[in-house]
Short mmCIF file of C-alpha atoms and ligand atoms in Angstrom, two decimals:
data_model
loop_
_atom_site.label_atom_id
_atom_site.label_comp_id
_atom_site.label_asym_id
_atom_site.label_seq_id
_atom_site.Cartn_x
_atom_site.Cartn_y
_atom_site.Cartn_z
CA UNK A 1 -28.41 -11.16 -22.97
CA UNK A 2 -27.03 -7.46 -23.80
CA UNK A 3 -26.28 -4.53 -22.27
CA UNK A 4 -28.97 -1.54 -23.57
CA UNK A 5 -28.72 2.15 -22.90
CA UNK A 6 -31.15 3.54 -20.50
CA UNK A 7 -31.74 5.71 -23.33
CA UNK A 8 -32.44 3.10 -26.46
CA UNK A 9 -34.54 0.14 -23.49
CA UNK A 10 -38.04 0.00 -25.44
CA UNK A 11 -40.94 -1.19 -23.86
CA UNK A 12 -41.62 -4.52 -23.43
CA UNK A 13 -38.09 -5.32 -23.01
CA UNK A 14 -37.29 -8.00 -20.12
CA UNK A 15 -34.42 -7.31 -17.43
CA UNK A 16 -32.00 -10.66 -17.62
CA UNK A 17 -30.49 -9.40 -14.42
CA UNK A 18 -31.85 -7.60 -11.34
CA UNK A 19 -31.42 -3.31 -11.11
CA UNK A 20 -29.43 -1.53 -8.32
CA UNK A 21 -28.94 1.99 -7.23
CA UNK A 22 -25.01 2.72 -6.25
CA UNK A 23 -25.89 1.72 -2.09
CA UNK A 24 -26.55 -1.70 -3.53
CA UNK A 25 -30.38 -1.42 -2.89
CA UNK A 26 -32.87 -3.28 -5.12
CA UNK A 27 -34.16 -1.05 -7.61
CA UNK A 28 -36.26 -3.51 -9.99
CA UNK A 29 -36.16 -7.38 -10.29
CA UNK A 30 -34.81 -9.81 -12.92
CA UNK A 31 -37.71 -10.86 -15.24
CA UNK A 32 -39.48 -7.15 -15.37
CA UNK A 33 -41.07 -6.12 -18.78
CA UNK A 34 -39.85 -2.64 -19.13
CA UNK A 35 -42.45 0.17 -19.34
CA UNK A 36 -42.52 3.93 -19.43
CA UNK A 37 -42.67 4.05 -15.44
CA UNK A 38 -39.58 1.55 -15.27
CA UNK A 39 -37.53 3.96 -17.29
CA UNK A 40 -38.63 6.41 -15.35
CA UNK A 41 -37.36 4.92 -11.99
CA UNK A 42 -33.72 4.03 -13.89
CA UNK A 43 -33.38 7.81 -15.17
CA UNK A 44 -34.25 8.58 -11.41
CA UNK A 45 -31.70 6.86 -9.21
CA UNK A 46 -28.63 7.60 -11.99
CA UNK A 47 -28.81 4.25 -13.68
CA UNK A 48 -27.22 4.64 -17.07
CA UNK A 49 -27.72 0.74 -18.72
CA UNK A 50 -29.27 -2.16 -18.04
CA UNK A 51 -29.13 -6.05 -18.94
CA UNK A 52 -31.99 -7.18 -21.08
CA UNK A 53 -33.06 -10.59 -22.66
CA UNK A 54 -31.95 -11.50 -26.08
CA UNK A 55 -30.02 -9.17 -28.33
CA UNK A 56 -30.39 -5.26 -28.96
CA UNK A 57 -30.07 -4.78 -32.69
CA UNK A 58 -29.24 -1.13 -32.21
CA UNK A 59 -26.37 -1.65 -30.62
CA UNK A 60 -25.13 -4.03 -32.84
CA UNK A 61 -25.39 -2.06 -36.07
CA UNK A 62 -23.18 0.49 -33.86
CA UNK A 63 -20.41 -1.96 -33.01
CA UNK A 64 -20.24 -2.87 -37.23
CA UNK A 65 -20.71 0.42 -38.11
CA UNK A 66 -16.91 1.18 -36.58
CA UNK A 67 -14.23 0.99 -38.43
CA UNK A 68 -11.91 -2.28 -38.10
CA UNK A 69 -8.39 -0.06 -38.74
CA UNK A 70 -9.37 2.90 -36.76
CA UNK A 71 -9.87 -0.28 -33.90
CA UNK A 72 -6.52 -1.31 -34.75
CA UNK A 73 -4.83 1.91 -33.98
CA UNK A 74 -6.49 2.54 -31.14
CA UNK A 75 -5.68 -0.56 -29.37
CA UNK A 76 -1.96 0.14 -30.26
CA UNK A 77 -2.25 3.51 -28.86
CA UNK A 78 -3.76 2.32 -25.18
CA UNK A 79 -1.63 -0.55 -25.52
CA UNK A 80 1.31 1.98 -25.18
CA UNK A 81 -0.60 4.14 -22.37
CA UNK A 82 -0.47 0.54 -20.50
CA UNK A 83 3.04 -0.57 -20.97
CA UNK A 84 3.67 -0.05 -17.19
CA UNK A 85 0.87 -2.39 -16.77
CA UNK A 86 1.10 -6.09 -16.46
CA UNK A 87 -1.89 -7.16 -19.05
CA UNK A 88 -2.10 -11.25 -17.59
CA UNK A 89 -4.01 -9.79 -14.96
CA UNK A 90 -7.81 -10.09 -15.42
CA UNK A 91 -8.38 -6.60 -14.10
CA UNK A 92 -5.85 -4.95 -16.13
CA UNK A 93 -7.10 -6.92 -19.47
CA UNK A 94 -10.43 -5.70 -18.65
CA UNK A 95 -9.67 -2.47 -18.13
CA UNK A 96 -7.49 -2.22 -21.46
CA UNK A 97 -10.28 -4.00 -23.09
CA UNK A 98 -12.97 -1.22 -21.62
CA UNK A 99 -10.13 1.66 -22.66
CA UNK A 100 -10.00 0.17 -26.33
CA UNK A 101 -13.65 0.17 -26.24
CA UNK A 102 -14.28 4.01 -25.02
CA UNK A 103 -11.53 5.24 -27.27
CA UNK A 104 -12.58 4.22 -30.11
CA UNK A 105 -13.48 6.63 -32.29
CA UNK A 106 -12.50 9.50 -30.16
CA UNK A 107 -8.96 11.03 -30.29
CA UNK A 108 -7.24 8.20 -28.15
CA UNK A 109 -4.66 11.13 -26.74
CA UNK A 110 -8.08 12.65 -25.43
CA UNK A 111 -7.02 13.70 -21.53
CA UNK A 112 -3.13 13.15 -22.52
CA UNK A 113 -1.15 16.06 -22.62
CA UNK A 114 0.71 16.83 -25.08
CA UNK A 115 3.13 19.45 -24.53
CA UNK A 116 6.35 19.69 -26.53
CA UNK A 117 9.70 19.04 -24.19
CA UNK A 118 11.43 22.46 -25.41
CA UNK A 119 8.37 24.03 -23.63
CA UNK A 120 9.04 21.88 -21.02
CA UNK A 121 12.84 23.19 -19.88
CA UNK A 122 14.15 20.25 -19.99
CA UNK A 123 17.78 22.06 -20.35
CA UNK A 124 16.54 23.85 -16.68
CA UNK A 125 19.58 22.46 -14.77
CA UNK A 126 18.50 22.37 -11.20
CA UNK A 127 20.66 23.82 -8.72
CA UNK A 128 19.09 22.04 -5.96
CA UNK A 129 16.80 18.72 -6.90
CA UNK A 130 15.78 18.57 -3.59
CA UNK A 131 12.63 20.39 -2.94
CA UNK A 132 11.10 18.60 0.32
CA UNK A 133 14.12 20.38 1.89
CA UNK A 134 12.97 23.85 0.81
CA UNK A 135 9.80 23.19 1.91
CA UNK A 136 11.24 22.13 5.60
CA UNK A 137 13.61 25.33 5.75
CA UNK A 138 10.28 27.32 4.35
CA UNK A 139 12.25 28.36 1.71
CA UNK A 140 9.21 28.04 0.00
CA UNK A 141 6.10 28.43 1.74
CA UNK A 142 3.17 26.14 1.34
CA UNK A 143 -0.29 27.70 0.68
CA UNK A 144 -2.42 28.16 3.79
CA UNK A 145 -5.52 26.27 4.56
CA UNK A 146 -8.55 28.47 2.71
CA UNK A 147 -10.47 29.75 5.82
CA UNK A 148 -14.09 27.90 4.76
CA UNK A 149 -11.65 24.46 4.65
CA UNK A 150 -10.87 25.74 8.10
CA UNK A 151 -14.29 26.01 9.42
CA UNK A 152 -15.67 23.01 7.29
CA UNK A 153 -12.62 20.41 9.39
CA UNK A 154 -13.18 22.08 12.75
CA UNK A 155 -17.36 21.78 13.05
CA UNK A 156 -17.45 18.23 11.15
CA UNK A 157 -14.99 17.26 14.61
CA UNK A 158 -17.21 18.69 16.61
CA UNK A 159 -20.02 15.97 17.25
CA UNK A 160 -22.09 18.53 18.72
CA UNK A 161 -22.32 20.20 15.37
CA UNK A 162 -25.64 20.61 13.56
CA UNK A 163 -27.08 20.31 9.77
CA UNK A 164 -27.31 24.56 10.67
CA UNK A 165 -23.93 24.78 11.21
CA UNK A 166 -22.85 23.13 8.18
CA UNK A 167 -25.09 25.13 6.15
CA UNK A 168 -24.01 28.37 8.07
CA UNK A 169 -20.70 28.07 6.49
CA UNK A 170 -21.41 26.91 3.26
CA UNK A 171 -23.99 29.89 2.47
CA UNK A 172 -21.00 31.90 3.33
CA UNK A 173 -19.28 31.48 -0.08
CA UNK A 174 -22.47 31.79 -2.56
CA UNK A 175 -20.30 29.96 -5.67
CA UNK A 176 -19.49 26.63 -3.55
CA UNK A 177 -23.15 26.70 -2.25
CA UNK A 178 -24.19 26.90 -5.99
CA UNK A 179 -22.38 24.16 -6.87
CA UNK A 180 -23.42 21.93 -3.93
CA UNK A 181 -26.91 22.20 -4.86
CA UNK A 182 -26.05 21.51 -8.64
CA UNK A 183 -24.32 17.97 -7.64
CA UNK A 184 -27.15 16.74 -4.93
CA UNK A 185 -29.61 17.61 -7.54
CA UNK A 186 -27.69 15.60 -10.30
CA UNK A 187 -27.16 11.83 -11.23
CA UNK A 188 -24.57 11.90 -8.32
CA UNK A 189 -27.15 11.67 -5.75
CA UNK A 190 -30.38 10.76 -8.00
CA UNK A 191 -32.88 12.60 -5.51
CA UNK A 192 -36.32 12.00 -7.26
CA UNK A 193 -37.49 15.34 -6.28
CA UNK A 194 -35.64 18.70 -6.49
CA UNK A 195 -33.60 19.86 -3.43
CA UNK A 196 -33.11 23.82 -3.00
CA UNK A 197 -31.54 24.72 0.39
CA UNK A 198 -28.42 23.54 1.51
CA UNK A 199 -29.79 23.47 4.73
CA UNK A 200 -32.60 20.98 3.29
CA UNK A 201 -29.41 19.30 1.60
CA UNK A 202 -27.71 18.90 4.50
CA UNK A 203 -30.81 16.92 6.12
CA UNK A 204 -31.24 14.54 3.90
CA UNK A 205 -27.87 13.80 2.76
CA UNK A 206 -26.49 13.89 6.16
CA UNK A 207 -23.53 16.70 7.74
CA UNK A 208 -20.51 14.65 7.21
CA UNK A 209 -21.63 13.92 3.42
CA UNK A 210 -22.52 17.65 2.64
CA UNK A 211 -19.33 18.94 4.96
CA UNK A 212 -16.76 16.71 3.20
CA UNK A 213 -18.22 17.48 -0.31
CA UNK A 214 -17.92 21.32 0.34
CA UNK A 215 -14.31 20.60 1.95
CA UNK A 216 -13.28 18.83 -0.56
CA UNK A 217 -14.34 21.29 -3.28
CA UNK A 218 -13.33 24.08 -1.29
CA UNK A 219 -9.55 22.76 -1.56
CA UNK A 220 -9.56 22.38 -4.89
CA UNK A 221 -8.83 25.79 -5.27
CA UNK A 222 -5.66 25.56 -4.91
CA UNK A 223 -5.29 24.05 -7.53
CA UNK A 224 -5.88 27.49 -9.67
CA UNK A 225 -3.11 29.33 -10.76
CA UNK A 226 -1.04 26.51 -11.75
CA UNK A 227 0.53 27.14 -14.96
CA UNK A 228 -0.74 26.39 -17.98
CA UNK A 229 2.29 25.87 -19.63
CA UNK A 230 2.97 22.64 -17.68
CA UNK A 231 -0.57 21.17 -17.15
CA UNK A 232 -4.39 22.17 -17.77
CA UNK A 233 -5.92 23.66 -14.52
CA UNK A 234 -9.05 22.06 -16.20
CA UNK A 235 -8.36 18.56 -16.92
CA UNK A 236 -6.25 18.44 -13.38
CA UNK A 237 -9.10 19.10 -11.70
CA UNK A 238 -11.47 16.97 -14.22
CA UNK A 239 -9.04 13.59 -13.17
CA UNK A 240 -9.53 14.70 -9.42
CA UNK A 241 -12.90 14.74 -10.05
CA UNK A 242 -13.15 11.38 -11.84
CA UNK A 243 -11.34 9.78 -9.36
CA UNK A 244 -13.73 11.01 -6.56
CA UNK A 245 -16.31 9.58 -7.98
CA UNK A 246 -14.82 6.18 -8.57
CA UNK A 247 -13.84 5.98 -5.23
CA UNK A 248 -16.64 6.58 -3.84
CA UNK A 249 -18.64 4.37 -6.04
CA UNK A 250 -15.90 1.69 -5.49
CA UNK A 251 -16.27 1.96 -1.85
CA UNK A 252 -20.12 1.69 -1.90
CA UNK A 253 -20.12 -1.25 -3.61
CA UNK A 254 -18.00 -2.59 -0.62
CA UNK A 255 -19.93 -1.46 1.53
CA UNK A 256 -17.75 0.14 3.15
CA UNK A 257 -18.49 3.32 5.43
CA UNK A 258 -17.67 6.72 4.88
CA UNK A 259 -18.62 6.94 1.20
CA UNK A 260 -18.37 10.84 1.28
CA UNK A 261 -14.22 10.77 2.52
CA UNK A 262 -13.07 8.22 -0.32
CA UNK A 263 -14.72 11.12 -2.57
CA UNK A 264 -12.60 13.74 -1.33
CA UNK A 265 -9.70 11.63 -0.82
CA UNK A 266 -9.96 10.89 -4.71
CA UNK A 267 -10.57 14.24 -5.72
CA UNK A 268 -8.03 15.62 -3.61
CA UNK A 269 -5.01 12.28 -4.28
CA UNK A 270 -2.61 14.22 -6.64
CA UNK A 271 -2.91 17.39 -4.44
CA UNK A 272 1.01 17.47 -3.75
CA UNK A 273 1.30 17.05 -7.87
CA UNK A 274 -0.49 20.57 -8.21
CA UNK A 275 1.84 21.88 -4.80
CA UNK A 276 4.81 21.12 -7.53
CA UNK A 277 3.12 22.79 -10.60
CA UNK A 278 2.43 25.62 -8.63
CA UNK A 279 5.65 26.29 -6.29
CA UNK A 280 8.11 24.36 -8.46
CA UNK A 281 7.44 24.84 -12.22
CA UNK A 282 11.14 24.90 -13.20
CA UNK A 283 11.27 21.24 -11.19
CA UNK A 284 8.02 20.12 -12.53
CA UNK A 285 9.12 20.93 -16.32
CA UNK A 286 12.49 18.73 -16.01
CA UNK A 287 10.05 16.15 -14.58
CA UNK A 288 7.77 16.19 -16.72
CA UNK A 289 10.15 16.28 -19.66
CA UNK A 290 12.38 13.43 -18.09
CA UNK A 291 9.14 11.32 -17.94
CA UNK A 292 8.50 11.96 -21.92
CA UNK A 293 11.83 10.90 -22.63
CA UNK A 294 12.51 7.64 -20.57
CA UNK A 295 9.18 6.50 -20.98
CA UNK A 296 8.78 6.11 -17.43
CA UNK A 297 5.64 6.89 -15.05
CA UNK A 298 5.87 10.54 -13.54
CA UNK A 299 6.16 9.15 -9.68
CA UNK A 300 9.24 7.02 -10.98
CA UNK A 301 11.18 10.16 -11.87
CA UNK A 302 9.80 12.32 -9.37
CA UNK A 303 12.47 10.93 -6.80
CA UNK A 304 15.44 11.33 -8.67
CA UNK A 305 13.86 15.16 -10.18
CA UNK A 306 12.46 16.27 -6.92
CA UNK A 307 14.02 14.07 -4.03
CA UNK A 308 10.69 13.11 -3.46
CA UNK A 309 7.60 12.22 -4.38
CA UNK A 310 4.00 14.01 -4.73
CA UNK A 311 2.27 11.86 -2.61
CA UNK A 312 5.12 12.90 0.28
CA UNK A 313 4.37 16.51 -0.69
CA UNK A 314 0.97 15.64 -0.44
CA UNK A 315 1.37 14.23 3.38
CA UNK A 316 3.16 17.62 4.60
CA UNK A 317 0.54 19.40 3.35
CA UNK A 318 -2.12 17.48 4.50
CA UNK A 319 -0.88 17.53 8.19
CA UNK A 320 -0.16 21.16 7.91
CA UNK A 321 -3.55 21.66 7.71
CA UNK A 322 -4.46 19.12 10.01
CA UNK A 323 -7.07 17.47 7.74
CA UNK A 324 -8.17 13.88 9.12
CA UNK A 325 -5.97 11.34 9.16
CA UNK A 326 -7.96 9.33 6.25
CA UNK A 327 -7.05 11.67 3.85
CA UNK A 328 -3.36 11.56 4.82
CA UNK A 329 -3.72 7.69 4.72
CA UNK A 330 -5.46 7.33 1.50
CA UNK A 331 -3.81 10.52 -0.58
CA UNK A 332 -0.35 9.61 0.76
CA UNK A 333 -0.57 5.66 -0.41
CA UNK A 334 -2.01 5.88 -3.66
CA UNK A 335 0.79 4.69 -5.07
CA UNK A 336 1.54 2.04 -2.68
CA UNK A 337 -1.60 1.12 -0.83
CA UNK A 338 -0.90 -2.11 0.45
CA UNK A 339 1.48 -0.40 2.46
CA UNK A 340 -0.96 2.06 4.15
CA UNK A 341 -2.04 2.05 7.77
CA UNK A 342 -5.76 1.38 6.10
CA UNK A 343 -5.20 -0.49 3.30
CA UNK A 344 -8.66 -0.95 1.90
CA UNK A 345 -9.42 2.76 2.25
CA UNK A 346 -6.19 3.27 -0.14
CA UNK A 347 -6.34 0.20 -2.39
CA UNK A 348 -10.03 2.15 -3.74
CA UNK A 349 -8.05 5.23 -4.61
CA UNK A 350 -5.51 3.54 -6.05
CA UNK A 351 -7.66 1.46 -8.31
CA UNK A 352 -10.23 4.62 -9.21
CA UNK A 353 -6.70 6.53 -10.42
CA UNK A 354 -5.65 3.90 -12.12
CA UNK A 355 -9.66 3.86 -14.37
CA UNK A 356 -9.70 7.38 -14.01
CA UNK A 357 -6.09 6.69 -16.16
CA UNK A 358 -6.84 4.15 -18.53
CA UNK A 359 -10.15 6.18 -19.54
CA UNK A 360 -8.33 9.67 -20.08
CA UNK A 361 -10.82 11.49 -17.45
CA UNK A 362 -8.65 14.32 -16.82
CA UNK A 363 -5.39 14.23 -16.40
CA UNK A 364 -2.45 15.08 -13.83
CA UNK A 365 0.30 15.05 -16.15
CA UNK A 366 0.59 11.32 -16.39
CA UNK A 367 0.74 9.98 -19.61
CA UNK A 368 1.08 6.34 -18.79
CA UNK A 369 -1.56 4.27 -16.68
CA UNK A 370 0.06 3.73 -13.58
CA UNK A 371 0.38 -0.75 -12.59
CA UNK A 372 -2.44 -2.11 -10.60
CA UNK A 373 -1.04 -3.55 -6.65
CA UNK A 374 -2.36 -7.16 -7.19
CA UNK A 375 -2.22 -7.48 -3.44
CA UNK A 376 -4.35 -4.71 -3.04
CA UNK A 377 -6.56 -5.73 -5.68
CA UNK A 378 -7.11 -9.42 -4.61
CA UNK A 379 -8.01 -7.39 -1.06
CA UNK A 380 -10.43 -5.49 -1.98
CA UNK A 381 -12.54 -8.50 -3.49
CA UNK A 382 -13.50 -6.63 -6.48
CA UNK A 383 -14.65 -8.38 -9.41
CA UNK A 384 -13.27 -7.23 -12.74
CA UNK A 385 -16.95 -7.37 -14.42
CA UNK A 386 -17.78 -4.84 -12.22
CA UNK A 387 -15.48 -2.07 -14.16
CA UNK A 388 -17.83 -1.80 -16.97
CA UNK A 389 -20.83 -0.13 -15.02
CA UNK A 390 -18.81 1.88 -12.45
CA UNK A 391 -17.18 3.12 -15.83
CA UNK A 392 -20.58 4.10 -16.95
CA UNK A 393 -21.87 5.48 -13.85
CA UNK A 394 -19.08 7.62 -13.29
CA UNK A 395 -18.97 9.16 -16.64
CA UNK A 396 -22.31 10.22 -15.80
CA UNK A 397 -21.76 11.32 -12.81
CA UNK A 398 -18.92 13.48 -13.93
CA UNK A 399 -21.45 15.21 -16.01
CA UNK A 400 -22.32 17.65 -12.88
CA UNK A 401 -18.57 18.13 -12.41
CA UNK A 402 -18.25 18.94 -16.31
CA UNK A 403 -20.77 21.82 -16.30
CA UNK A 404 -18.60 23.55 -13.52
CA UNK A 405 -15.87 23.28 -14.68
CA UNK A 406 -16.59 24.57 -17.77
CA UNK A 407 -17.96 27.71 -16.15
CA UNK A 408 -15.18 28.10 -14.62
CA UNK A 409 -13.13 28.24 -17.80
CA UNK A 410 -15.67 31.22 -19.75
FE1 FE2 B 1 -0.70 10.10 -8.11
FE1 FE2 B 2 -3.85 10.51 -10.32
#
């Protein structure tokens, strides 16, 4: 049996294991000779590889072809991202094993950043560490909800609301109804034909799916503007993104409901870690530079640098804005989801952070790849074989996401 590229299957080729989309539905049966029409059909619903009968040679000459030492380092290097990490766990020795395996040959700092401490003001001495105080006594004031984020929350309550509605508001802001239509017409959906109305997207994919995707993307501006001395806009948002997508593939694979809000809750988890770039960047550079130096994860020091967390800046926020309570519940206990009010809802977010992590998609300013909750883990009934294809489908996924944001940079 081996693994094969939708890209490099070859006709005739037999499927050693049965095809699904990401909703778990039968796509094509073990046994199949592959044709042209087959391949078509994978391409179609998103599905990046498959398992096929006997060995692929292809891929084998690849895996030779790579360098033994250049192995070496690499696994040294993610073995250091994962020191926080308690590698006797099967999940977290597959994981390092998949991280190993993507790294190699790339830069293994790819999505790490790199910024030198003395640009960090680390010799900043805070006059007062305690920044969840300023934001109580409005000494600083938090941004405002964007008005479309507004409109979105208030007609997806409303269960009177209609696909028009939803569409109303979108075709407001022409960029975010853009976008839309580039992600339902990519490998994120896998429609087989095109889709070109929101209003048309709306039908098919449903008003809470469409109205959380544009909320969700509509939020992320906030996220502009935060300096680029202390963290890439870019590969913020690109982790955000990455861990959307995980989540929601994660929770689809449970079965569980609500695909669409463990999307934005991913997307939108280290929201109170941008309110700190942002509003804080004297507080965020200590942090940041304390982290460097003790070697410890950014939420560790965030306590004794900030006097709290970003996942409690993250909850003030959230209810100032009075976004549903899921996204308080799943954004607040990322960290700590077996201590959440819904625990399974959290314990995907927490797991898609930690791959989004371990892979380098983006990053929030966390070097290190934060330790998996083994209670939330054994919870969520996950299999750790099942890491190497979300893995896949997500990075393909992302692709949509990629295209954007690199607009957004020229
Ligand atoms: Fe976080
Ligand atoms: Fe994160």
């Amino acid at each position: 049996m081996a693994i094969v590229h939708t890209d490099n299957i070859k006709d005739n080729m037999i499927l050693s294991e049965e095809v699904k989309d990401i909703k778990g539905r039968l796509l094509l049966k073990k046994g199949q000779q592959m044709g042209p029409s087959h391949i078509r059909i994978l391409k179609m619903w998103g599905v990046t590889e498959v398992n096929v009968a006997g060995e692929e040679e292809g891929e084998k000459e690849t895996e030779s072809a790579i360098d033994q030492k250049q192995i070496e380092k690499t696994r040294e290097d993610v073995r250091q991202n994962f020191r926080h990490v308690d590698l006797n766990h099967p999940a977290a020795r597959e994981l390092f094993r998949l991280a190993v395996q993507f790294r190699t040959g790339e830069d293994s700092s790819k999505g790490i950043i790199a910024i030198p401490s003395s640009k960090l003001g680390d010799s900043v001495q805070l006059t007062s560490p305690d920044i969840r105080k300023k934001i109580m006594l409005q000494e600083v004031k938090l941004p405002e909800i964007p008005s479309i984020v507004f409109e979105l929350n208030d007609i997806m309550a409303d269960p009177l609301a209609s696909a028009d509605d939803i569409a109303r508001i979108v075709s407001k802001s022409p960029s975010l109804a853009t976008l839309l239509l580039k992600i339902v017409n990519s490998a994120f959906y896998g429609f087989p034909s095109k889709i070109d109305s929101i209003s048309r997207a709306v039908t098919i994919i449903g008003t809470r799916e469409i109205g959380s995707l544009a909320l969700g993307i509509s939020v992320i501006t906030i996220f502009e503007g935060i300096p680029e001395k202390l963290m890439d806009m870019f590969a913020f948002m690109r982790h955000g993104f990455a861990c959307g997508i995980i989540s929601r593939i994660l929770s689809a694979q449970k079965d569980m409901p609500q695909t669409e809000q463990l999307f934005v809750s991913g997307l939108l988890h280290d929201i109170g870690r941008a309110i700190i770039y942002k509003y804080f960047p004297d507080h965020a550079g200590v942090l940041l530079s304390r982290s460097i130096k003790s070697g410890n994860l950014l939420y560790q020091e965030e306590v004794s640098c900030l006097g709290c967390g970003h996942t409690g800046i993250g909850r003030i926020l959230l209810k100032k804005w009075k976004l549903p309570f899921n996204l308080e519940n799943n954004i607040s206990c990322h960290h700590n989801p077996s201590a959440a009010p819904n625990p399974a809802q959290a314990s995907i977010v927490h797991v898609a952070d930690i791959i989004a992590n371990a892979m380098g998609l983006g990053s929030s300013g966390e070097r290190l790849v934060p330790p998996l909750d083994t209670n939330a883990w054994d919870s969520l009934g996950l299999s750790p074989s099942c890491f190497d294809v979300v893995i896949r489908q997500a990075i393909n996924q992302l692709s949509a996401f990629d295209s954007f944001l690199r607009q957004k940079k020229e």
